[in-house]
GROMACS .gro file of C-alpha atoms in nm:
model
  238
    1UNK     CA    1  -1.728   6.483   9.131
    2UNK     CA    2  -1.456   6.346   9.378
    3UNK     CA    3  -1.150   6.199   9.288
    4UNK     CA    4  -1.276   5.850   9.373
    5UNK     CA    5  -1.562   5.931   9.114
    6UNK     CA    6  -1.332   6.032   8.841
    7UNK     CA    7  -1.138   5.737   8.856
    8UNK     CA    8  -1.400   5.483   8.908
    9UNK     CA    9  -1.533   5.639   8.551
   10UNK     CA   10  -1.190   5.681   8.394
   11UNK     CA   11  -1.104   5.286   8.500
   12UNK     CA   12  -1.471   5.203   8.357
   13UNK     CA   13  -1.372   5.327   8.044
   14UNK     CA   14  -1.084   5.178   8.001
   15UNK     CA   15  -1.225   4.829   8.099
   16UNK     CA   16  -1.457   4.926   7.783
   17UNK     CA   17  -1.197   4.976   7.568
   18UNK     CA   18  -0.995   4.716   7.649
   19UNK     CA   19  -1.317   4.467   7.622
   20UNK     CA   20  -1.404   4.613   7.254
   21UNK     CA   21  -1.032   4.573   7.218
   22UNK     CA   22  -1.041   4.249   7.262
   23UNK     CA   23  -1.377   4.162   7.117
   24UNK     CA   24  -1.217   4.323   6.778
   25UNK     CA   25  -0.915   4.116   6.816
   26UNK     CA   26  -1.100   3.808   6.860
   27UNK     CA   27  -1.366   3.887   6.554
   28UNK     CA   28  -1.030   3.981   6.365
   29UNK     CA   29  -0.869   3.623   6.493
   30UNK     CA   30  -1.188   3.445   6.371
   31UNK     CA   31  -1.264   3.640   6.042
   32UNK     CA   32  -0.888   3.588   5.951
   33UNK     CA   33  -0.928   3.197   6.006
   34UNK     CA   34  -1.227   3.181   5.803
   35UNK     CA   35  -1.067   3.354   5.529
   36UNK     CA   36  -0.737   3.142   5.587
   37UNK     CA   37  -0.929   2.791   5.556
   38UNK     CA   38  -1.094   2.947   5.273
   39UNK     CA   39  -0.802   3.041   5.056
   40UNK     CA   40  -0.666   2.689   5.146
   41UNK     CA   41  -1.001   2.523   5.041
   42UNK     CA   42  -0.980   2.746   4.731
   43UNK     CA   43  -0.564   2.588   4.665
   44UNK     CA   44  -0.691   2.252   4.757
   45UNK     CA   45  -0.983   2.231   4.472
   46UNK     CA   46  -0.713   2.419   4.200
   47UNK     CA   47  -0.484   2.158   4.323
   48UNK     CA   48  -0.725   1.900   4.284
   49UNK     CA   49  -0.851   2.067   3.947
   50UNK     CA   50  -0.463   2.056   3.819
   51UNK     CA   51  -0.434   1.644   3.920
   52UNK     CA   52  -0.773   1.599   3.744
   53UNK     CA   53  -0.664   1.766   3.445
   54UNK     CA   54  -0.317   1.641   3.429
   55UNK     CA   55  -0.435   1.305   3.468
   56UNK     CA   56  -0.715   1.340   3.225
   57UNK     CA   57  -0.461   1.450   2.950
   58UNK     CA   58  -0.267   1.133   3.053
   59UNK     CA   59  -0.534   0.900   3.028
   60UNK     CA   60  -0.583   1.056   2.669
   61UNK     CA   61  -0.220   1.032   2.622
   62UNK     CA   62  -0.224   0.696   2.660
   63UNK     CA   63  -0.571   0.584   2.513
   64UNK     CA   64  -0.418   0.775   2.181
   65UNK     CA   65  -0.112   0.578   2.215
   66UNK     CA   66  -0.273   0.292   2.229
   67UNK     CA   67  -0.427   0.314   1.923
   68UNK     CA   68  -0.155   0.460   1.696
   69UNK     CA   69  -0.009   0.078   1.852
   70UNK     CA   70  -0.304  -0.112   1.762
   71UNK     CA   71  -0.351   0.073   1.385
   72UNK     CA   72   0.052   0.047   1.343
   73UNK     CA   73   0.001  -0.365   1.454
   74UNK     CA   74  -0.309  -0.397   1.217
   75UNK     CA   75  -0.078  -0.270   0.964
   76UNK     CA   76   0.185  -0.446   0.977
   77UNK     CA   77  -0.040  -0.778   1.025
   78UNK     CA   78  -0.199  -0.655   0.726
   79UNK     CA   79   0.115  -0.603   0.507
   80UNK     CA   80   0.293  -0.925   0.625
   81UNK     CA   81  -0.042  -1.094   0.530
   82UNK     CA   82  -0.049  -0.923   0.213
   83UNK     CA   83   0.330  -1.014   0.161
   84UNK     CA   84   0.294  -1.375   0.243
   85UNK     CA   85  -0.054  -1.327  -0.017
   86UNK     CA   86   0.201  -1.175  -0.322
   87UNK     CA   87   0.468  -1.458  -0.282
   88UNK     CA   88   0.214  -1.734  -0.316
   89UNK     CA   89   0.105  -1.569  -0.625
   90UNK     CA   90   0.436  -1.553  -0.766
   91UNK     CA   91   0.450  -1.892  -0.645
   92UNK     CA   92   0.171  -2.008  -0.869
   93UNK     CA   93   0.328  -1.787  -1.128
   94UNK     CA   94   0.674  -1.970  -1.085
   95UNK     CA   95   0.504  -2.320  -1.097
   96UNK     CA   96   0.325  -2.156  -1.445
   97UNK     CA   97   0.652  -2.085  -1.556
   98UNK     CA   98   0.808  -2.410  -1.542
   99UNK     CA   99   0.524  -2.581  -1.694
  100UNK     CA  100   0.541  -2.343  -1.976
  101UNK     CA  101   0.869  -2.406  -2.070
  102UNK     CA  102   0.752  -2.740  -2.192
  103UNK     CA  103   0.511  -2.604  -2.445
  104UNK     CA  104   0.803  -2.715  -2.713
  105UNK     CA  105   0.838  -3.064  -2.614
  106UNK     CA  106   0.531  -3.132  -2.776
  107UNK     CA  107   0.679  -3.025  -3.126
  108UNK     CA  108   0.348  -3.071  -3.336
  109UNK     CA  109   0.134  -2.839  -3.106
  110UNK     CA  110   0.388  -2.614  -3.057
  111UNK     CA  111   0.448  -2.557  -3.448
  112UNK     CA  112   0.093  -2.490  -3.483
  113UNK     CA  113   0.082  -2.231  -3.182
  114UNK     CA  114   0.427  -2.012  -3.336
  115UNK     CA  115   0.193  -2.022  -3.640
  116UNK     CA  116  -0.073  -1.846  -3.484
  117UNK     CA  117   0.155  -1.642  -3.269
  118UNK     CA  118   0.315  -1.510  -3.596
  119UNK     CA  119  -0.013  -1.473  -3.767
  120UNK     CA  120  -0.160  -1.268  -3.427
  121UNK     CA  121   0.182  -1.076  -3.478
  122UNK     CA  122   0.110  -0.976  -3.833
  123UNK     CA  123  -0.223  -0.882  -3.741
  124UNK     CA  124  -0.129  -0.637  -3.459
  125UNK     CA  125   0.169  -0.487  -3.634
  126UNK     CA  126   0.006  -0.452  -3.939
  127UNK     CA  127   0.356  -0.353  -4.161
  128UNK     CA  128   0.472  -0.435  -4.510
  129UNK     CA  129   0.774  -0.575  -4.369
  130UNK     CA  130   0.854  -0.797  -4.066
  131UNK     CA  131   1.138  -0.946  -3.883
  132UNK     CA  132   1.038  -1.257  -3.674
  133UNK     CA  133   1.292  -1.342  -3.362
  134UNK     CA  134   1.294  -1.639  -3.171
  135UNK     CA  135   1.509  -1.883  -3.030
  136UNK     CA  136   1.758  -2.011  -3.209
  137UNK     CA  137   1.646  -2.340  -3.090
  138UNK     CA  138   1.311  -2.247  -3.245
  139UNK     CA  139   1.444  -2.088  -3.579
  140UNK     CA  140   1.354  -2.437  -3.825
  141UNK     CA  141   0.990  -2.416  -3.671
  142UNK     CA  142   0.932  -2.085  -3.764
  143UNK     CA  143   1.076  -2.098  -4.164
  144UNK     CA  144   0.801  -2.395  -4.225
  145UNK     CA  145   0.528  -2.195  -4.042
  146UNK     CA  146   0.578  -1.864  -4.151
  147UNK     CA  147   0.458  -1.875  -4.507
  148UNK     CA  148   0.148  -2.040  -4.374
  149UNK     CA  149   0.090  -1.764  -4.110
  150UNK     CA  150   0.165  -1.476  -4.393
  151UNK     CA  151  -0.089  -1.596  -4.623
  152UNK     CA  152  -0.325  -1.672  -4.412
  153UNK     CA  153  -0.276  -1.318  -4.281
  154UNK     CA  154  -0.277  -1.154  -4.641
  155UNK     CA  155  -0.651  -1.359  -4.644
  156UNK     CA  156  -0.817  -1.252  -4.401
  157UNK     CA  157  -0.681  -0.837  -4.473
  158UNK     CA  158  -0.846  -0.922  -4.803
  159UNK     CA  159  -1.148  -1.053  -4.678
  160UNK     CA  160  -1.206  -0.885  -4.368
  161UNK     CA  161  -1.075  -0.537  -4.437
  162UNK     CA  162  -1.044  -0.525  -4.855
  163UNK     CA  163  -0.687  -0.444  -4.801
  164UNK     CA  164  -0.452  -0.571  -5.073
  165UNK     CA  165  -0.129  -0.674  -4.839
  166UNK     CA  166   0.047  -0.917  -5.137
  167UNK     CA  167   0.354  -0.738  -5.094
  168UNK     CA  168   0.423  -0.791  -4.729
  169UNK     CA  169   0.774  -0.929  -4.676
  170UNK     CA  170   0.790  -1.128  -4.314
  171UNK     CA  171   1.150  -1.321  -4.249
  172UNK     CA  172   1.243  -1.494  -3.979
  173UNK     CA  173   1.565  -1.382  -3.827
  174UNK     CA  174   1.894  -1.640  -3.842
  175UNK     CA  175   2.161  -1.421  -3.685
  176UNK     CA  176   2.244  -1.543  -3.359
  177UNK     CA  177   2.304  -1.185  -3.180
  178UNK     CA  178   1.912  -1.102  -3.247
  179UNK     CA  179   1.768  -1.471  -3.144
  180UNK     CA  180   1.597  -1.482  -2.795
  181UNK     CA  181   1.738  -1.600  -2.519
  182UNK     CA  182   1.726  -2.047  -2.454
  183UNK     CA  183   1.445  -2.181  -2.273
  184UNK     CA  184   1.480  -2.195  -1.868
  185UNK     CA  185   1.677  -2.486  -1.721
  186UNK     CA  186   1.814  -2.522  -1.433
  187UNK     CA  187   2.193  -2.510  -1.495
  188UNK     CA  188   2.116  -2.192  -1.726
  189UNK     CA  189   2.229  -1.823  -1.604
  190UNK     CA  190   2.067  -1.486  -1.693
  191UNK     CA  191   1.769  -1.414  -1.955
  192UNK     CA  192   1.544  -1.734  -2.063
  193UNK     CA  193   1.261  -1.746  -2.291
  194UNK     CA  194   1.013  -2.019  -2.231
  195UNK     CA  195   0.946  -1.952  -2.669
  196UNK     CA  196   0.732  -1.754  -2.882
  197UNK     CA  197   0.793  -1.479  -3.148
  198UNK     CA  198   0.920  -1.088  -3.110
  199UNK     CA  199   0.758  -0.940  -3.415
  200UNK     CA  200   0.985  -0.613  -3.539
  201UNK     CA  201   0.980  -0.343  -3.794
  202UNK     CA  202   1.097  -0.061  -3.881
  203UNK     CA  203   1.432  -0.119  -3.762
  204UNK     CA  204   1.308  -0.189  -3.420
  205UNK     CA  205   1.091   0.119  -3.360
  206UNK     CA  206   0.756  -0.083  -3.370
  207UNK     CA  207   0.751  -0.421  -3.173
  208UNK     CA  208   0.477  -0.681  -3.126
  209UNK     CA  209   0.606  -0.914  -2.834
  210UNK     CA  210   0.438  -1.231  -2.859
  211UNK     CA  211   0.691  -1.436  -2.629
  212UNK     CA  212   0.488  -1.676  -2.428
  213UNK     CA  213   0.664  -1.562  -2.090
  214UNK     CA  214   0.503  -1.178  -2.183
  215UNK     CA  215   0.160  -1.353  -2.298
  216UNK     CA  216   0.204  -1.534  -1.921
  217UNK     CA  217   0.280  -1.240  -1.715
  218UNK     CA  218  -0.019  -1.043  -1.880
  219UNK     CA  219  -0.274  -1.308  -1.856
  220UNK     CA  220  -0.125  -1.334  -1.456
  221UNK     CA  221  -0.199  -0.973  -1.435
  222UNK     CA  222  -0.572  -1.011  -1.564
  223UNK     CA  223  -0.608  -1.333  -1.357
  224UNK     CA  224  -0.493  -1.207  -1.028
  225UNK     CA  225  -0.813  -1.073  -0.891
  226UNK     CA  226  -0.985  -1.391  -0.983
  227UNK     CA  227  -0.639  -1.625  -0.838
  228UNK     CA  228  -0.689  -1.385  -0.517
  229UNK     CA  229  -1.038  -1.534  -0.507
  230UNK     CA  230  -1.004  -1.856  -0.549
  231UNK     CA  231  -0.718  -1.854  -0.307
  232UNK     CA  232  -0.807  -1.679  -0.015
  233UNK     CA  233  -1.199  -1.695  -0.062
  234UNK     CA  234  -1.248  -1.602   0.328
  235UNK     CA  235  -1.141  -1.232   0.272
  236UNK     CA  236  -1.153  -1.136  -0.088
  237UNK     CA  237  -1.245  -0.766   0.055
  238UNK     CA  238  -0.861  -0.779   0.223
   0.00000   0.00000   0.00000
């Protein structure tokens, strides 16, 4: 082989090389753009993945905020409306009261309820000896009607239990420290007492209040399920 021949094959060879070089760089060029859009791709979806997500725990956000606004409205609908419901009833309790205190202007009904009021009082308390408080505006009404009450309450022990109570002592209290307070008007200032009795004994360890402003408030408490009826019909259930 010549020289000519030699380098004909040596600058074959090289031309070879070169064009597997570059075939390589070219399959490297290609495979490393494939791989390049693909990592993007694969940033692009996590990106997308972490807006999704971030927005879906907004949404929530906001859907939960939305109804710890609506419950905490609800609620405080519900508590004004059940605020503006308690002050009518004390309203109708108020208007009770004032018509109460003028139980006494009708002196011969009133005497007759004290009576019973004591008599009730004896019954409850049940005591060989009694003090009976009231107003001092009620103190004559009392002294006629408490002998009356007493035996009619040493009767019916007799009769309905067998119980000999002949010795019971009640009195009716004239000092003016221990009298209840004056009936409500409306120039008067601090306790009032629309009348009734305060049964005591035993040096006022055992008390039978049978005011009528405590036999009121009671008989409210009973009654208000039935006044909440009668008053707001539409939602008894509220």
């Amino acid at each position: 082989m010549n020289d000519g021949d030699a380098q004909r094959q040596i600058n074959q060879m090289v031309a070879f090389i070169l064009q597997e070089a570059r075939e390589k760089a070219q399959e490297l060029a290609v495979r490393t753009e494939h791989d390049f859009a693909l990592e993007k791709q694969k940033l692009v979806l996590k990106g997308k993945e972490r807006i999704d997500d971030e927005y879906t725990r907004k949404e929530k956000d906001i859907e939960v905020q939305k109804r710890i606004d609506m419950s905490r409205a609800v609620g405080e609908q519900m508590a004004k409306k059940m605020q503006i419901r308690e002050e009518l009833l004390q309203s109708v309790l108020e208007a009770t009261k004032v018509a109460l205190a003028r139980t006494s202007d009708d002196k011969a009904s009133y005497k007759a309820l004290l009576k019973q009021l004591i008599l009730q009082g004896l019954v409850t308390l049940h005591e060989k000896k009694i003090i009976i408080q009231c107003r001092a505006s009620d103190v004559a009404l009392c002294k006629e009607v408490v002998g009356d009450a007493t035996e009619e309450f040493k009767r019916l022990m007799k009769e309905e239990a067998g119980k000999d109570m002949s010795d019971i002592a009640v009195i009716v209290n004239e000092k003016e420290k221990k009298h209840l307070p004056p009936a409500p008007s409306a120039g008067h200032v601090g306790p009032a007492c629309s009348g009734g009795v305060l049964l005591v004994a035993h040096k006022g360890r055992i008390l039978c209040d049978n005011t009528l402003d405590t036999r009121l408030q009671l008989c409210f408490e009973q009654m208000k399920p039935a006044l909440r009826n009668m008053l707001f019909p539409q939602s008894i259930k509220a």
